[in-house]
Every structure is written in structure tokens, then in C-alpha cells.
């Protein structure tokens, strides 16, 4: 939940100018604005709330027709300043499945950002049109900044290389359905751990469940950022280790999370090309992995998972896409404080 302390901390982490403009604004916020829930970081939801939302996503999966009118008359605005296929369309599908409607823009080029409008002004305008907003932005911290000026709940749909909390909820739902638990797991995260926002959010979230361990598999140039190792994992080498190799650690894993090298965050094309194919999982390599080790990937995949893995029952990436719709339906209901027609209760 937003409060001045967490906002100031977030400004610092994200390098947003923590100047008087924002402090004055925070001090002037009304109580109901403080209390409104946004989803900027996975830890904005407690472990218990995360569990409640995942349980709702499962109920939706098992009984979709019961939820078809829950958000009738509500609108979601999808503000995407960065390319997306799955995330934007799955937010829109989620709202349509709930009986609501959709407005928004798919790229900064077709909005007033092109004319120089600030995120603060855009969100004040959108607050007059919609009931909830999903925002993707190339700048770390932009959705958090938007949430300060918004009169409607803001969902971070990915901010730069920082965070992607709704993808994390999807990953949790998929891991839980494949492994039956979210604790005592050894999770291998492979690929671009420096810029991959999905891995940052997932590790943040999994670190709140007991007994989880991580193997970070990346080239030296794309290793997990220091702030993740220090702030999230407390430098505790009992819970994580680093590997430059994928094959040798496969037998140790309960879950494998593959990621693409994030081309758009590189300064040099040559450097991207040099690192792009650093890990390629294929059916032959997968023989070394446990029979019940799901392979997750937030997608899009480029070359890091060969097509011959798709028919292996351990491939869970298209299941993630399907779970994305249920999770986003559940999140929209939770943040709009709608009543679950099946239980007759609010979600969080
Ligand atoms: C991810 C993202 O945008 O961070 N995609 C997604 O939302 N499913 C991963 C990626 O782009 O590599």
C-alpha cells in the first residue's frame, strides 16, 4: 500500500528525482488516495493476499461463466509506452471476460507523449475516463510515479528492467499448479538476469516463501544485479549460487525459468549479438533434467528454447499465457474491490 515512506524509498531505488514537488504532492494526498491499492511491486500484496488472488484465479479458471458480468460498466485503460503482445492483450481479454470494456494506446507514438506530455498529466487525464489502468513504460519507476497522481488503481505492466508483478503472479500460479507448492523449491533462472524484470519480480516474491533456493545461470555481463543479491537475498549464499552453465545444474532444479536476452536495453548491437545465444535449451539437454521440472518462460522466446522442447510435457510456457488471463481477471477484481460472485466476498 502507498505511503510517503515507501514512495520516497521507491523514488530512490528508481532514480526518480525525489524533489519537493513529489514530497509536497504526497503530503497533500487525501486519505482515500493513500488507501487506494495499486500494484507496482510484487510486495505491494502480502503473501496472504497473493494467495487469495491466486485462489480466485483458480476459481475463475474452473468456472469462467460465473464471472462474465462482474465488471459490467467498468473500463480498463491499457497505456503501453513499450511494445507488448501478451500483456496488453491479456489485460484487455481479462476485462472483456469480466463484462467490462477497454480503452488505451499500444505505443507512445500514438499518444500525447509524443507531444511531450508527462506521465503525471496523462494519468490525471486517464483517471477521468477509466476505472483502472495497466501501464507499461521503458523507464523504471514510471508506473509508481503515475500511481501518485492517479485517482484510479494503477497496475505496473512492466517498468524498464525493474519489475513485472503481474507476470510474477502468473509464474506463481503456474509453479503452484505444476509443483503443488511455492516453498522449498530450487529454481534455476537462466538468461538475462540483469535486465530481465520478470526474474527480479519472481525472486522478490518467491523469497517470501520458506526454503526456496535459486541458481542464477547467466553470463558474467548479465548477472543478477547487486541490489537483488543484497536487498532481496541478504547476501545469503545459502539460498543462491551463480552458474555460467545451464546443463550442469539441470539435475538440481525443481523449476527452470528461461528468459530472452533483452535486446532493447542494450547500448550496443554487437554486444547483444555476442550474448544473444548464450543459452539454448533443447530436447537433448532436457534429458538431464528431472522428469517433473517445469520449464517456464514469460515469452517472447527468441532462440533460448528450441522448438523441439514444445512437445515435452515439462514445457509450461503456453500454460503461463493461459493462466495470465485468469490472474489478470483476479487482479482487476481485487483492485476494483469487486465481490466474488462465487464466495459472496471481496478479494482483498
Ligand atoms: C516479458 C516482459 O515484457 O518483461 N514479457 C511479458 O510480459 N510476458 C519478458 C520479455 O519481454 O522478455
mmCIF file with all atom_site columns, C-alpha atoms and ligand atoms in Angstrom, residues 82-84 86-87 136 157-158 160 163-164 167 196-198 259-262 264-265 297-300 328, ligand 1:
data_model
loop_
_atom_site.group_PDB
_atom_site.id
_atom_site.type_symbol
_atom_site.label_atom_id
_atom_site.label_alt_id
_atom_site.label_comp_id
_atom_site.label_asym_id
_atom_site.label_entity_id
_atom_site.label_seq_id
_atom_site.pdbx_PDB_ins_code
_atom_site.Cartn_x
_atom_site.Cartn_y
_atom_site.Cartn_z
_atom_site.occupancy
_atom_site.B_iso_or_equiv
_atom_site.pdbx_formal_charge
_atom_site.auth_seq_id
_atom_site.auth_comp_id
_atom_site.auth_asym_id
_atom_site.auth_atom_id
_atom_site.pdbx_PDB_model_num
ATOM   1  C CA . UNK A 1 82  ? 6.674  -0.057  -24.835 1.00 0.00 ? 82  UNK A CA 1
ATOM   2  C CA . UNK A 1 83  ? 5.860  -2.966  -27.195 1.00 0.00 ? 83  UNK A CA 1
ATOM   3  C CA . UNK A 1 84  ? 3.791  -5.887  -25.954 1.00 0.00 ? 84  UNK A CA 1
ATOM   4  C CA . UNK A 1 86  ? 0.680  -10.891 -24.434 1.00 0.00 ? 86  UNK A CA 1
ATOM   5  C CA . UNK A 1 87  ? 0.498  -8.475  -21.563 1.00 0.00 ? 87  UNK A CA 1
ATOM   6  C CA . UNK A 1 136 ? 3.956  -0.436  -19.303 1.00 0.00 ? 136 UNK A CA 1
ATOM   7  C CA . UNK A 1 157 ? 2.606  -3.985  -16.561 1.00 0.00 ? 157 UNK A CA 1
ATOM   8  C CA . UNK A 1 158 ? 6.425  -3.809  -16.682 1.00 0.00 ? 158 UNK A CA 1
ATOM   9  C CA . UNK A 1 160 ? 12.105 -0.948  -17.743 1.00 0.00 ? 160 UNK A CA 1
ATOM   10 C CA . UNK A 1 163 ? 9.663  -5.124  -12.151 1.00 0.00 ? 163 UNK A CA 1
ATOM   11 C CA . UNK A 1 164 ? 6.721  -7.021  -13.679 1.00 0.00 ? 164 UNK A CA 1
ATOM   12 C CA . UNK A 1 167 ? 3.854  -11.753 -14.756 1.00 0.00 ? 167 UNK A CA 1
ATOM   13 C CA . UNK A 1 196 ? 15.008 -9.202  -17.121 1.00 0.00 ? 196 UNK A CA 1
ATOM   14 C CA . UNK A 1 197 ? 12.325 -7.574  -14.973 1.00 0.00 ? 197 UNK A CA 1
ATOM   15 C CA . UNK A 1 198 ? 10.359 -10.823 -14.694 1.00 0.00 ? 198 UNK A CA 1
ATOM   16 C CA . UNK A 1 259 ? 14.430 -15.689 -20.336 1.00 0.00 ? 259 UNK A CA 1
ATOM   17 C CA . UNK A 1 260 ? 15.452 -13.958 -23.536 1.00 0.00 ? 260 UNK A CA 1
ATOM   18 C CA . UNK A 1 261 ? 18.356 -11.510 -23.711 1.00 0.00 ? 261 UNK A CA 1
ATOM   19 C CA . UNK A 1 262 ? 16.656 -8.097  -23.538 1.00 0.00 ? 262 UNK A CA 1
ATOM   20 C CA . UNK A 1 264 ? 16.032 -3.191  -26.197 1.00 0.00 ? 264 UNK A CA 1
ATOM   21 C CA . UNK A 1 265 ? 18.059 -2.495  -23.031 1.00 0.00 ? 265 UNK A CA 1
ATOM   22 C CA . UNK A 1 297 ? 9.362  -18.597 -19.897 1.00 0.00 ? 297 UNK A CA 1
ATOM   23 C CA . UNK A 1 298 ? 7.478  -15.278 -19.807 1.00 0.00 ? 298 UNK A CA 1
ATOM   24 C CA . UNK A 1 299 ? 7.715  -15.117 -23.640 1.00 0.00 ? 299 UNK A CA 1
ATOM   25 C CA . UNK A 1 300 ? 8.500  -13.904 -26.230 1.00 0.00 ? 300 UNK A CA 1
ATOM   26 C CA . UNK A 1 328 ? -5.381 -10.602 -14.568 1.00 0.00 ? 328 UNK A CA 1
HETATM 27 C C1 . LIG B 2 .   ? 8.281  -10.088 -20.565 1.00 0.00 ? 1   LIG B C1 1
HETATM 28 C C2 . LIG B 2 .   ? 8.436  -8.590  -20.344 1.00 0.00 ? 1   LIG B C2 1
HETATM 29 O O1 . LIG B 2 .   ? 7.827  -7.785  -21.026 1.00 0.00 ? 1   LIG B O1 1
HETATM 30 O O2 . LIG B 2 .   ? 9.214  -8.276  -19.452 1.00 0.00 ? 1   LIG B O2 1
HETATM 31 N N1 . LIG B 2 .   ? 7.211  -10.401 -21.421 1.00 0.00 ? 1   LIG B N1 1
HETATM 32 C C3 . LIG B 2 .   ? 5.942  -10.477 -20.926 1.00 0.00 ? 1   LIG B C3 1
HETATM 33 O O3 . LIG B 2 .   ? 5.412  -9.541  -20.409 1.00 0.00 ? 1   LIG B O3 1
HETATM 34 N N2 . LIG B 2 .   ? 5.336  -11.677 -20.989 1.00 0.00 ? 1   LIG B N2 1
HETATM 35 C C4 . LIG B 2 .   ? 9.528  -10.757 -20.936 1.00 0.00 ? 1   LIG B C4 1
HETATM 36 C C5 . LIG B 2 .   ? 10.298 -10.253 -22.106 1.00 0.00 ? 1   LIG B C5 1
HETATM 37 O O4 . LIG B 2 .   ? 9.898  -9.331  -22.804 1.00 0.00 ? 1   LIG B O4 1
HETATM 38 O O5 . LIG B 2 .   ? 11.355 -10.837 -22.342 1.00 0.00 ? 1   LIG B O5 1
#
